[in-house]
Amino acid sequence: LVGSPPPGGSHIRHVLDPEAHEYEDLSDMPGGRYALETDYRVLSDFFLRETPFIGGEEPNIADYAICLQLLILYSTSHPPPDRIRQYLHNAAEHVGNWNEITLPIREFCMFRQKELRQAQVDMERLKYEDDIARRHQMAEQMTADTIQRRQESEDQMRAQWEADARRREEEDRRWREDQDAKVRADWEAKRRADADKRKGWEADQVGTLEAEQKRLMEERRKRLEAEQAWQEEYFERMRKLREEDEMRRAEMSRKASTISTASTATTQLRPQLGVEIKMLDDSKGNKDCVVAVERVVSGGPCDKAGLKDEDVIDRWNGERIYSKAAWTDKAKHAKIGEVVTLTVYRDGEAQDMQVTVGGTTKTLGSTHKVKSRGSVSHNIRYQKPSMRQPSMASKPSMKR
């Protein structure tokens, strides 16, 4: 559409300002219109025959340059045809800031339309004034009747001119209203398209969040199921351990019952170690923390194992004993016939003695408390009372 040299300029400028060209054969208005219509056909039938833009499906720099020049034609009395208007509309839809870019051109077109209309009005007024002046010159040579008829004709012409002026003003007002309505309609259509696009995006986001929430709930459900399965497996193992412990205790009770004498077959037996103990204080000031042998019963389990008087009993099956309560608890809950390993200190040397728990109908013997002696301090190293280990009975149950 822009055209190439000779320097007469583009066909658009021929139509826009035909008197500004140097060549008469290219600057006349009919010639410019004919060339412009030829360019319209080339653009619509060749470049835009298969694609909406010269650049294909998306506009390129050539489309932008041509569209901006086509907009200038709205400043003339020969706007583009419908096919070219559709081309401009497609370009406006693909350019996000089309209104901002084309605002100066649209303002120029409106201003130029106003200038053209004003120039036409001025030209008609000048013609009218020239005609009036010419008529006045002729009126001086006419008779009074002729002057009167001429005055009536002038009044009619003036009235006609005023009516034409009012009509043109009304047409201008309607044209401006149509242009404003088109701009508002385009803006509203774009706003609705943006709103629909945003609604679609929000719906996609909501779907994504719902899918993520479902995934998290599914993971939580699987985790709870795994924890429940682990808990059931744990309880099953504990049940089996309890059953095995009960079976072991029953077996030990059965073994203990086989070694009981006939005289005690119908009597309730208690575990017997055959030793009397006494509680000593160590040389560090810890009270009642040393279990010592007061007297070994002759023929008892401890006598058979080799314990002697004044021996210090340090451990029961590897567990250290710090108090009278710990010793009493161990002795009370021992099983008849059970083999217990006692770690005994004698003259500063540790010895492990295997004691087989016996049975008796007598109650457990008492313990004796005596003051510390220097000979006790070198037999065993004692911990402070605050560091004593708890007994098995006071240990907390295993928790998950």
mmCIF file of C-alpha atoms in Angstrom:
data_model
loop_
_atom_site.group_PDB
_atom_site.id
_atom_site.type_symbol
_atom_site.label_atom_id
_atom_site.label_comp_id
_atom_site.label_asym_id
_atom_site.label_seq_id
_atom_site.Cartn_x
_atom_site.Cartn_y
_atom_site.Cartn_z
ATOM 1 C CA LEU A 1 0.000 0.000 0.000
ATOM 2 C CA VAL A 2 2.842 2.371 0.715
ATOM 3 C CA GLY A 3 4.021 2.192 -2.897
ATOM 4 C CA SER A 4 7.479 2.923 -4.279
ATOM 5 C CA PRO A 5 9.115 5.891 -6.071
ATOM 6 C CA PRO A 6 8.446 8.056 -8.113
ATOM 7 C CA PRO A 7 8.488 10.636 -5.335
ATOM 8 C CA GLY A 8 4.787 11.235 -5.585
ATOM 9 C CA GLY A 9 4.364 9.312 -2.277
ATOM 10 C CA SER A 10 1.883 6.633 -1.279
ATOM 11 C CA HIS A 11 -1.608 6.169 -2.634
ATOM 12 C CA ILE A 12 -2.920 6.849 0.834
ATOM 13 C CA ARG A 13 -1.365 10.299 0.828
ATOM 14 C CA HIS A 14 -2.840 10.916 -2.630
ATOM 15 C CA VAL A 15 -6.290 10.494 -1.158
ATOM 16 C CA LEU A 16 -5.437 12.239 2.112
ATOM 17 C CA ASP A 17 -3.813 15.338 0.607
ATOM 18 C CA PRO A 18 -3.989 15.252 -3.209
ATOM 19 C CA GLU A 19 -2.772 18.830 -3.712
ATOM 20 C CA ALA A 20 0.575 18.202 -1.954
ATOM 21 C CA HIS A 21 2.071 16.118 -4.829
ATOM 22 C CA GLU A 22 4.157 17.454 -7.664
ATOM 23 C CA TYR A 23 2.824 15.234 -10.452
ATOM 24 C CA GLU A 24 -0.602 16.129 -11.758
ATOM 25 C CA ASP A 25 -1.296 12.647 -13.112
ATOM 26 C CA LEU A 26 -0.866 11.118 -9.574
ATOM 27 C CA SER A 27 -2.194 13.882 -7.347
ATOM 28 C CA ASP A 28 -5.757 14.114 -8.615
ATOM 29 C CA MET A 29 -8.393 12.673 -6.305
ATOM 30 C CA PRO A 30 -9.945 10.131 -8.748
ATOM 31 C CA GLY A 31 -6.506 8.745 -9.671
ATOM 32 C CA GLY A 32 -5.568 8.324 -6.004
ATOM 33 C CA ARG A 33 -8.833 6.530 -5.258
ATOM 34 C CA TYR A 34 -8.382 4.148 -8.145
ATOM 35 C CA ALA A 35 -4.805 3.271 -7.079
ATOM 36 C CA LEU A 36 -5.960 2.797 -3.466
ATOM 37 C CA GLU A 37 -8.769 0.446 -4.509
ATOM 38 C CA THR A 38 -6.238 -1.542 -6.552
ATOM 39 C CA ASP A 39 -4.042 -1.872 -3.455
ATOM 40 C CA TYR A 40 -7.073 -2.998 -1.445
ATOM 41 C CA ARG A 41 -7.679 -5.829 -3.898
ATOM 42 C CA VAL A 42 -4.007 -6.876 -3.864
ATOM 43 C CA LEU A 43 -3.977 -6.934 -0.057
ATOM 44 C CA SER A 44 -7.241 -8.866 0.369
ATOM 45 C CA ASP A 45 -6.978 -11.241 -2.637
ATOM 46 C CA PHE A 46 -3.252 -12.054 -2.445
ATOM 47 C CA PHE A 47 -1.707 -11.386 0.967
ATOM 48 C CA LEU A 48 -4.798 -12.136 3.082
ATOM 49 C CA ARG A 49 -6.309 -14.879 0.945
ATOM 50 C CA GLU A 50 -5.349 -17.856 3.191
ATOM 51 C CA THR A 51 -4.119 -16.271 6.429
ATOM 52 C CA PRO A 52 -5.519 -13.489 8.604
ATOM 53 C CA PHE A 53 -2.209 -11.569 8.452
ATOM 54 C CA ILE A 54 0.625 -10.996 6.028
ATOM 55 C CA GLY A 55 2.949 -12.723 8.506
ATOM 56 C CA GLY A 56 0.664 -15.782 8.771
ATOM 57 C CA GLU A 57 -1.395 -16.611 11.838
ATOM 58 C CA GLU A 58 0.308 -13.863 13.883
ATOM 59 C CA PRO A 59 0.977 -10.237 12.789
ATOM 60 C CA ASN A 60 4.524 -9.098 11.997
ATOM 61 C CA ILE A 61 6.182 -5.718 11.474
ATOM 62 C CA ALA A 62 4.685 -5.371 7.956
ATOM 63 C CA ASP A 63 1.175 -5.827 9.372
ATOM 64 C CA TYR A 64 1.823 -3.196 12.046
ATOM 65 C CA ALA A 65 3.136 -0.660 9.482
ATOM 66 C CA ILE A 66 0.244 -1.202 7.074
ATOM 67 C CA CYS A 67 -2.415 -1.139 9.819
ATOM 68 C CA LEU A 68 -1.153 2.179 11.166
ATOM 69 C CA GLN A 69 -1.336 3.726 7.676
ATOM 70 C CA LEU A 70 -4.782 2.249 7.020
ATOM 71 C CA LEU A 71 -6.052 3.927 10.169
ATOM 72 C CA ILE A 72 -5.147 7.304 8.658
ATOM 73 C CA LEU A 73 -7.808 6.730 5.955
ATOM 74 C CA TYR A 74 -10.444 7.273 8.635
ATOM 75 C CA SER A 75 -9.447 10.934 8.508
ATOM 76 C CA THR A 76 -10.757 11.132 4.935
ATOM 77 C CA SER A 77 -14.184 10.728 3.449
ATOM 78 C CA HIS A 78 -13.161 7.327 2.007
ATOM 79 C CA PRO A 79 -12.696 4.838 4.924
ATOM 80 C CA PRO A 80 -11.445 1.270 4.201
ATOM 81 C CA PRO A 81 -13.930 -1.404 2.984
ATOM 82 C CA ASP A 82 -15.286 -4.190 5.178
ATOM 83 C CA ARG A 83 -12.532 -6.741 4.331
ATOM 84 C CA ILE A 84 -9.833 -4.267 5.340
ATOM 85 C CA ARG A 85 -11.799 -3.333 8.484
ATOM 86 C CA GLN A 86 -11.823 -7.030 9.497
ATOM 87 C CA TYR A 87 -8.062 -7.087 8.954
ATOM 88 C CA LEU A 88 -7.687 -4.094 11.310
ATOM 89 C CA HIS A 89 -10.019 -5.718 13.831
ATOM 90 C CA ASN A 90 -7.901 -8.926 13.837
ATOM 91 C CA ALA A 91 -4.764 -6.853 14.439
ATOM 92 C CA ALA A 92 -6.467 -5.060 17.363
ATOM 93 C CA GLU A 93 -7.343 -8.405 18.973
ATOM 94 C CA HIS A 94 -3.726 -9.670 18.746
ATOM 95 C CA VAL A 95 -2.162 -6.506 20.179
ATOM 96 C CA GLY A 96 -2.815 -6.049 23.881
ATOM 97 C CA ASN A 97 -2.201 -2.294 23.955
ATOM 98 C CA TRP A 98 -3.849 -1.488 20.612
ATOM 99 C CA ASN A 99 -5.953 1.357 22.038
ATOM 100 C CA GLU A 100 -2.916 3.036 23.598
ATOM 101 C CA ILE A 101 -0.844 2.688 20.392
ATOM 102 C CA THR A 102 -3.541 3.926 18.028
ATOM 103 C CA LEU A 103 -4.882 6.683 20.290
ATOM 104 C CA PRO A 104 -2.817 9.470 18.614
ATOM 105 C CA ILE A 105 -3.900 8.286 15.124
ATOM 106 C CA ARG A 106 -7.554 8.105 16.121
ATOM 107 C CA GLU A 107 -7.364 11.574 17.656
ATOM 108 C CA PHE A 108 -5.672 12.831 14.482
ATOM 109 C CA CYS A 109 -8.430 11.281 12.326
ATOM 110 C CA MET A 110 -11.157 12.893 14.370
ATOM 111 C CA PHE A 111 -9.325 16.228 14.303
ATOM 112 C CA ARG A 112 -8.782 15.946 10.526
ATOM 113 C CA GLN A 113 -12.458 15.085 9.914
ATOM 114 C CA LYS A 114 -13.395 18.163 11.866
ATOM 115 C CA GLU A 115 -10.955 20.275 9.861
ATOM 116 C CA LEU A 116 -12.300 18.917 6.554
ATOM 117 C CA ARG A 117 -15.851 19.636 7.569
ATOM 118 C CA GLN A 118 -14.895 23.106 8.751
ATOM 119 C CA ALA A 119 -12.979 23.728 5.521
ATOM 120 C CA GLN A 120 -16.025 22.661 3.518
ATOM 121 C CA VAL A 121 -18.216 25.001 5.530
ATOM 122 C CA ASP A 122 -15.741 27.859 5.052
ATOM 123 C CA MET A 123 -15.528 27.153 1.334
ATOM 124 C CA GLU A 124 -19.290 27.235 0.974
ATOM 125 C CA ARG A 125 -19.472 30.424 3.016
ATOM 126 C CA LEU A 126 -16.849 32.070 0.823
ATOM 127 C CA LYS A 127 -18.699 30.968 -2.280
ATOM 128 C CA TYR A 128 -21.852 32.305 -0.777
ATOM 129 C CA GLU A 129 -20.223 35.643 0.064
ATOM 130 C CA ASP A 130 -18.711 35.870 -3.428
ATOM 131 C CA ASP A 131 -22.087 35.145 -4.881
ATOM 132 C CA ILE A 132 -23.687 37.789 -2.663
ATOM 133 C CA ALA A 133 -21.068 40.366 -3.699
ATOM 134 C CA ARG A 134 -21.586 39.545 -7.332
ATOM 135 C CA ARG A 135 -25.298 39.809 -6.930
ATOM 136 C CA HIS A 136 -24.943 43.173 -5.205
ATOM 137 C CA GLN A 137 -22.996 44.465 -8.129
ATOM 138 C CA MET A 138 -25.693 43.234 -10.467
ATOM 139 C CA ALA A 139 -28.414 44.619 -8.212
ATOM 140 C CA GLU A 140 -27.227 48.167 -8.732
ATOM 141 C CA GLN A 141 -28.086 47.791 -12.389
ATOM 142 C CA MET A 142 -31.466 46.225 -11.862
ATOM 143 C CA THR A 143 -34.801 47.689 -11.082
ATOM 144 C CA ALA A 144 -36.455 47.710 -7.699
ATOM 145 C CA ASP A 145 -38.535 44.649 -8.585
ATOM 146 C CA THR A 146 -35.513 42.773 -9.638
ATOM 147 C CA ILE A 147 -33.727 43.761 -6.429
ATOM 148 C CA GLN A 148 -36.693 42.531 -4.371
ATOM 149 C CA ARG A 149 -36.799 39.221 -6.180
ATOM 150 C CA ARG A 150 -33.052 38.885 -5.726
ATOM 151 C CA GLN A 151 -33.392 39.597 -2.010
ATOM 152 C CA GLU A 152 -36.010 36.877 -1.691
ATOM 153 C CA SER A 153 -33.709 34.496 -3.531
ATOM 154 C CA GLU A 154 -30.885 35.407 -1.205
ATOM 155 C CA ASP A 155 -33.083 34.784 1.812
ATOM 156 C CA GLN A 156 -33.968 31.410 0.445
ATOM 157 C CA MET A 157 -30.305 30.631 -0.184
ATOM 158 C CA ARG A 158 -29.400 31.765 3.304
ATOM 159 C CA ALA A 159 -32.142 29.606 4.772
ATOM 160 C CA GLN A 160 -30.986 26.705 2.661
ATOM 161 C CA TRP A 161 -27.389 27.242 3.770
ATOM 162 C CA GLU A 162 -28.421 27.338 7.432
ATOM 163 C CA ALA A 163 -30.460 24.157 6.996
ATOM 164 C CA ASP A 164 -27.494 22.469 5.345
ATOM 165 C CA ALA A 165 -25.244 23.621 8.173
ATOM 166 C CA ARG A 166 -27.612 22.215 10.775
ATOM 167 C CA ARG A 167 -27.834 18.965 8.854
ATOM 168 C CA ARG A 168 -24.051 18.668 8.690
ATOM 169 C CA GLU A 169 -23.751 19.380 12.405
ATOM 170 C CA GLU A 170 -26.283 16.635 13.104
ATOM 171 C CA GLU A 171 -24.390 14.230 10.876
ATOM 172 C CA ASP A 172 -21.154 15.106 12.680
ATOM 173 C CA ARG A 173 -22.772 14.501 16.047
ATOM 174 C CA ARG A 174 -24.132 11.130 14.930
ATOM 175 C CA TRP A 175 -20.754 10.138 13.516
ATOM 176 C CA ARG A 176 -19.016 10.975 16.796
ATOM 177 C CA GLU A 177 -21.614 9.002 18.726
ATOM 178 C CA ASP A 178 -21.119 6.015 16.429
ATOM 179 C CA GLN A 179 -17.360 6.185 16.882
ATOM 180 C CA ASP A 180 -17.709 6.387 20.689
ATOM 181 C CA ALA A 181 -20.131 3.444 20.654
ATOM 182 C CA LYS A 182 -17.680 1.348 18.616
ATOM 183 C CA VAL A 183 -14.829 2.146 20.983
ATOM 184 C CA ARG A 184 -16.966 1.263 24.002
ATOM 185 C CA ALA A 185 -18.150 -1.964 22.360
ATOM 186 C CA ASP A 186 -14.563 -2.995 21.567
ATOM 187 C CA TRP A 187 -13.450 -2.219 25.116
ATOM 188 C CA GLU A 188 -16.386 -4.131 26.617
ATOM 189 C CA ALA A 189 -15.719 -7.160 24.383
ATOM 190 C CA LYS A 190 -12.082 -7.214 25.409
ATOM 191 C CA ARG A 191 -13.025 -6.829 29.076
ATOM 192 C CA ARG A 192 -15.435 -9.785 28.849
ATOM 193 C CA ALA A 193 -12.772 -11.877 27.104
ATOM 194 C CA ASP A 194 -10.280 -11.072 29.863
ATOM 195 C CA ALA A 195 -12.886 -11.920 32.520
ATOM 196 C CA ASP A 196 -13.646 -15.264 30.852
ATOM 197 C CA LYS A 197 -9.944 -16.041 30.604
ATOM 198 C CA ARG A 198 -9.457 -15.229 34.293
ATOM 199 C CA LYS A 199 -12.445 -17.406 35.259
ATOM 200 C CA GLY A 200 -10.920 -20.286 33.315
ATOM 201 C CA TRP A 201 -7.583 -19.779 35.065
ATOM 202 C CA GLU A 202 -9.267 -19.686 38.482
ATOM 203 C CA ALA A 203 -11.162 -22.881 37.650
ATOM 204 C CA ASP A 204 -7.873 -24.564 36.683
ATOM 205 C CA GLN A 205 -6.298 -23.422 39.946
ATOM 206 C CA VAL A 206 -9.251 -24.750 41.959
ATOM 207 C CA GLY A 207 -8.997 -28.088 40.142
ATOM 208 C CA THR A 208 -5.259 -28.244 40.867
ATOM 209 C CA LEU A 209 -5.825 -27.483 44.559
ATOM 210 C CA GLU A 210 -8.567 -30.110 44.813
ATOM 211 C CA ALA A 211 -6.328 -32.703 43.160
ATOM 212 C CA GLU A 212 -3.488 -31.833 45.561
ATOM 213 C CA GLN A 213 -5.864 -32.071 48.526
ATOM 214 C CA LYS A 214 -7.076 -35.489 47.353
ATOM 215 C CA ARG A 215 -3.470 -36.629 46.955
ATOM 216 C CA LEU A 216 -2.586 -35.459 50.478
ATOM 217 C CA MET A 217 -5.683 -37.156 51.925
ATOM 218 C CA GLU A 218 -4.774 -40.374 50.108
ATOM 219 C CA GLU A 219 -1.221 -40.211 51.459
ATOM 220 C CA ARG A 220 -2.556 -39.580 54.970
ATOM 221 C CA ARG A 221 -4.948 -42.521 54.650
ATOM 222 C CA LYS A 222 -2.144 -44.819 53.496
ATOM 223 C CA ARG A 223 0.079 -43.594 56.317
ATOM 224 C CA LEU A 224 -2.667 -44.242 58.882
ATOM 225 C CA GLU A 225 -3.246 -47.695 57.424
ATOM 226 C CA ALA A 226 0.488 -48.420 57.614
ATOM 227 C CA GLU A 227 0.616 -47.204 61.220
ATOM 228 C CA GLN A 228 -2.421 -49.291 62.103
ATOM 229 C CA ALA A 229 -0.867 -52.361 60.467
ATOM 230 C CA TRP A 230 2.379 -51.712 62.337
ATOM 231 C CA GLN A 231 0.471 -51.319 65.603
ATOM 232 C CA GLU A 232 -1.448 -54.541 65.013
ATOM 233 C CA GLU A 233 1.810 -56.320 64.221
ATOM 234 C CA TYR A 234 3.358 -54.853 67.377
ATOM 235 C CA PHE A 235 0.424 -55.986 69.543
ATOM 236 C CA GLU A 236 0.596 -59.458 67.922
ATOM 237 C CA ARG A 237 4.290 -59.724 68.723
ATOM 238 C CA MET A 238 3.696 -58.596 72.300
ATOM 239 C CA ARG A 239 0.922 -61.159 72.638
ATOM 240 C CA LYS A 240 3.216 -63.902 71.373
ATOM 241 C CA LEU A 241 5.956 -62.753 73.763
ATOM 242 C CA ARG A 242 3.501 -62.843 76.666
ATOM 243 C CA GLU A 243 2.358 -66.308 75.651
ATOM 244 C CA GLU A 244 5.967 -67.497 75.408
ATOM 245 C CA ASP A 245 6.710 -65.941 78.813
ATOM 246 C CA GLU A 246 3.687 -67.644 80.342
ATOM 247 C CA MET A 247 4.721 -70.941 78.778
ATOM 248 C CA ARG A 248 8.252 -70.500 80.120
ATOM 249 C CA ARG A 249 6.949 -69.705 83.581
ATOM 250 C CA ALA A 250 4.625 -72.677 83.428
ATOM 251 C CA GLU A 251 7.558 -74.882 82.399
ATOM 252 C CA MET A 252 9.689 -73.522 85.249
ATOM 253 C CA SER A 253 6.836 -74.066 87.684
ATOM 254 C CA ARG A 254 6.467 -77.591 86.398
ATOM 255 C CA LYS A 255 10.201 -78.233 86.884
ATOM 256 C CA ALA A 256 10.074 -76.696 90.361
ATOM 257 C CA SER A 257 7.133 -78.864 91.308
ATOM 258 C CA THR A 258 9.010 -82.006 90.312
ATOM 259 C CA ILE A 259 11.829 -81.275 92.753
ATOM 260 C CA SER A 260 9.531 -80.499 95.679
ATOM 261 C CA THR A 261 9.427 -83.003 98.493
ATOM 262 C CA ALA A 262 6.411 -85.092 99.338
ATOM 263 C CA SER A 263 5.985 -83.282 102.661
ATOM 264 C CA THR A 264 5.574 -79.947 100.928
ATOM 265 C CA ALA A 265 3.535 -81.194 98.010
ATOM 266 C CA THR A 266 0.331 -79.781 99.448
ATOM 267 C CA THR A 267 1.962 -76.699 101.035
ATOM 268 C CA GLN A 268 2.568 -73.284 99.459
ATOM 269 C CA LEU A 269 6.320 -72.976 98.848
ATOM 270 C CA ARG A 270 8.301 -69.760 98.861
ATOM 271 C CA PRO A 271 11.654 -69.186 97.123
ATOM 272 C CA GLN A 272 14.643 -69.829 99.421
ATOM 273 C CA LEU A 273 18.281 -68.741 99.012
ATOM 274 C CA GLY A 274 19.522 -69.841 102.432
ATOM 275 C CA VAL A 275 21.289 -66.614 103.371
ATOM 276 C CA GLU A 276 20.756 -63.751 105.771
ATOM 277 C CA ILE A 277 21.899 -60.317 104.599
ATOM 278 C CA LYS A 278 22.779 -57.038 106.216
ATOM 279 C CA MET A 279 22.862 -53.509 104.739
ATOM 280 C CA LEU A 280 26.093 -51.527 105.030
ATOM 281 C CA ASP A 281 27.057 -47.922 104.414
ATOM 282 C CA ASP A 282 29.996 -47.357 102.090
ATOM 283 C CA SER A 283 33.013 -45.193 102.911
ATOM 284 C CA LYS A 284 31.670 -42.360 100.726
ATOM 285 C CA GLY A 285 28.690 -41.693 102.948
ATOM 286 C CA ASN A 286 26.008 -43.462 100.903
ATOM 287 C CA LYS A 287 23.525 -45.074 103.287
ATOM 288 C CA ASP A 288 22.246 -48.666 103.059
ATOM 289 C CA CYS A 289 23.637 -49.262 99.594
ATOM 290 C CA VAL A 290 25.788 -52.378 100.181
ATOM 291 C CA VAL A 291 24.264 -55.879 100.455
ATOM 292 C CA ALA A 292 26.522 -58.102 102.575
ATOM 293 C CA VAL A 293 26.128 -61.700 103.800
ATOM 294 C CA GLU A 294 25.406 -61.878 107.527
ATOM 295 C CA ARG A 295 25.088 -65.672 107.746
ATOM 296 C CA VAL A 296 24.935 -68.531 105.287
ATOM 297 C CA VAL A 297 22.457 -71.278 106.203
ATOM 298 C CA SER A 298 24.240 -74.582 106.222
ATOM 299 C CA GLY A 299 23.047 -76.834 103.429
ATOM 300 C CA GLY A 300 21.094 -74.032 101.741
ATOM 301 C CA PRO A 301 21.315 -73.008 98.082
ATOM 302 C CA CYS A 302 23.915 -70.255 98.760
ATOM 303 C CA ASP A 303 25.985 -72.631 100.911
ATOM 304 C CA LYS A 304 25.970 -75.157 98.065
ATOM 305 C CA ALA A 305 26.989 -72.390 95.618
ATOM 306 C CA GLY A 306 29.995 -71.419 97.817
ATOM 307 C CA LEU A 307 28.911 -68.103 99.416
ATOM 308 C CA LYS A 308 30.536 -67.230 102.752
ATOM 309 C CA ASP A 309 29.891 -64.787 105.524
ATOM 310 C CA GLU A 310 30.912 -61.141 104.865
ATOM 311 C CA ASP A 311 30.740 -61.605 101.108
ATOM 312 C CA VAL A 312 29.379 -58.522 99.285
ATOM 313 C CA ILE A 313 26.624 -59.315 96.754
ATOM 314 C CA ASP A 314 26.939 -56.795 93.884
ATOM 315 C CA ARG A 315 24.776 -58.142 91.011
ATOM 316 C CA TRP A 316 21.814 -60.446 90.464
ATOM 317 C CA ASN A 317 21.881 -61.914 86.900
ATOM 318 C CA GLY A 318 24.050 -58.981 85.833
ATOM 319 C CA GLU A 319 21.809 -56.325 87.383
ATOM 320 C CA ARG A 320 23.386 -54.273 90.163
ATOM 321 C CA ILE A 321 21.648 -54.188 93.574
ATOM 322 C CA TYR A 322 21.762 -50.918 95.531
ATOM 323 C CA SER A 323 19.171 -51.326 98.280
ATOM 324 C CA LYS A 324 17.367 -53.700 100.578
ATOM 325 C CA ALA A 325 14.166 -53.270 98.529
ATOM 326 C CA ALA A 326 15.960 -54.375 95.377
ATOM 327 C CA TRP A 327 17.326 -57.522 97.088
ATOM 328 C CA THR A 328 13.948 -58.363 98.665
ATOM 329 C CA ASP A 329 12.182 -57.897 95.309
ATOM 330 C CA LYS A 330 14.628 -60.190 93.529
ATOM 331 C CA ALA A 331 14.439 -62.867 96.203
ATOM 332 C CA LYS A 332 10.661 -62.689 96.446
ATOM 333 C CA HIS A 333 10.044 -63.021 92.717
ATOM 334 C CA ALA A 334 12.642 -65.695 92.078
ATOM 335 C CA LYS A 335 11.295 -68.992 90.730
ATOM 336 C CA ILE A 336 11.874 -72.241 92.582
ATOM 337 C CA GLY A 337 14.410 -74.239 90.627
ATOM 338 C CA GLU A 338 15.678 -71.168 88.752
ATOM 339 C CA VAL A 339 19.453 -70.819 88.441
ATOM 340 C CA VAL A 340 20.536 -67.317 89.472
ATOM 341 C CA THR A 341 23.988 -65.832 88.801
ATOM 342 C CA LEU A 342 25.205 -63.773 91.796
ATOM 343 C CA THR A 343 28.269 -61.546 91.344
ATOM 344 C CA VAL A 344 30.061 -61.565 94.716
ATOM 345 C CA TYR A 345 33.079 -59.542 95.849
ATOM 346 C CA ARG A 346 35.393 -61.386 98.257
ATOM 347 C CA ASP A 347 38.648 -59.749 99.334
ATOM 348 C CA GLY A 348 38.369 -57.245 96.490
ATOM 349 C CA GLU A 349 37.915 -59.872 93.741
ATOM 350 C CA ALA A 350 34.670 -60.450 91.832
ATOM 351 C CA GLN A 351 33.303 -63.986 91.514
ATOM 352 C CA ASP A 352 30.190 -65.290 89.678
ATOM 353 C CA MET A 353 28.359 -68.009 91.614
ATOM 354 C CA GLN A 354 25.470 -70.114 90.268
ATOM 355 C CA VAL A 355 22.722 -70.427 92.892
ATOM 356 C CA THR A 356 19.727 -72.721 92.341
ATOM 357 C CA VAL A 357 16.700 -71.224 94.105
ATOM 358 C CA GLY A 358 15.132 -73.641 96.566
ATOM 359 C CA GLY A 359 11.717 -73.711 98.201
ATOM 360 C CA THR A 360 10.521 -73.366 101.799
ATOM 361 C CA THR A 361 7.366 -72.698 103.718
ATOM 362 C CA LYS A 362 9.069 -70.135 105.934
ATOM 363 C CA THR A 363 8.831 -66.400 105.352
ATOM 364 C CA LEU A 364 11.764 -64.382 104.134
ATOM 365 C CA GLY A 365 14.354 -63.587 106.742
ATOM 366 C CA SER A 366 15.119 -60.114 108.047
ATOM 367 C CA THR A 367 18.076 -57.892 107.225
ATOM 368 C CA HIS A 368 20.521 -56.195 109.566
ATOM 369 C CA LYS A 369 21.917 -52.689 109.301
ATOM 370 C CA VAL A 370 25.428 -51.937 110.574
ATOM 371 C CA LYS A 371 27.822 -49.043 110.307
ATOM 372 C CA SER A 372 30.365 -48.911 107.493
ATOM 373 C CA ARG A 373 33.746 -50.517 107.978
ATOM 374 C CA GLY A 374 36.949 -49.686 106.219
ATOM 375 C CA SER A 375 37.247 -53.198 104.791
ATOM 376 C CA VAL A 376 34.123 -52.641 102.695
ATOM 377 C CA SER A 377 35.373 -49.672 100.703
ATOM 378 C CA HIS A 378 37.922 -51.603 98.676
ATOM 379 C CA ASN A 379 35.678 -54.534 97.813
ATOM 380 C CA ILE A 380 33.499 -52.694 95.229
ATOM 381 C CA ARG A 381 33.028 -49.264 93.746
ATOM 382 C CA TYR A 382 29.570 -47.844 94.500
ATOM 383 C CA GLN A 383 27.581 -45.208 92.687
ATOM 384 C CA LYS A 384 25.733 -42.351 94.389
ATOM 385 C CA PRO A 385 22.155 -42.997 95.477
ATOM 386 C CA SER A 386 20.903 -40.556 92.810
ATOM 387 C CA MET A 387 22.460 -42.806 90.114
ATOM 388 C CA ARG A 388 20.973 -46.067 91.361
ATOM 389 C CA GLN A 389 19.280 -48.130 88.685
ATOM 390 C CA PRO A 390 15.538 -48.769 89.109
ATOM 391 C CA SER A 391 14.345 -52.261 89.732
ATOM 392 C CA MET A 392 12.703 -54.352 87.045
ATOM 393 C CA ALA A 393 9.335 -53.896 88.722
ATOM 394 C CA SER A 394 9.557 -50.087 88.427
ATOM 395 C CA LYS A 395 10.653 -49.977 84.781
ATOM 396 C CA PRO A 396 8.121 -48.256 82.523
ATOM 397 C CA SER A 397 6.367 -50.330 79.908
ATOM 398 C CA MET A 398 7.538 -50.016 76.342
ATOM 399 C CA LYS A 399 5.584 -47.483 74.366
ATOM 400 C CA ARG A 400 5.393 -46.838 70.703
#
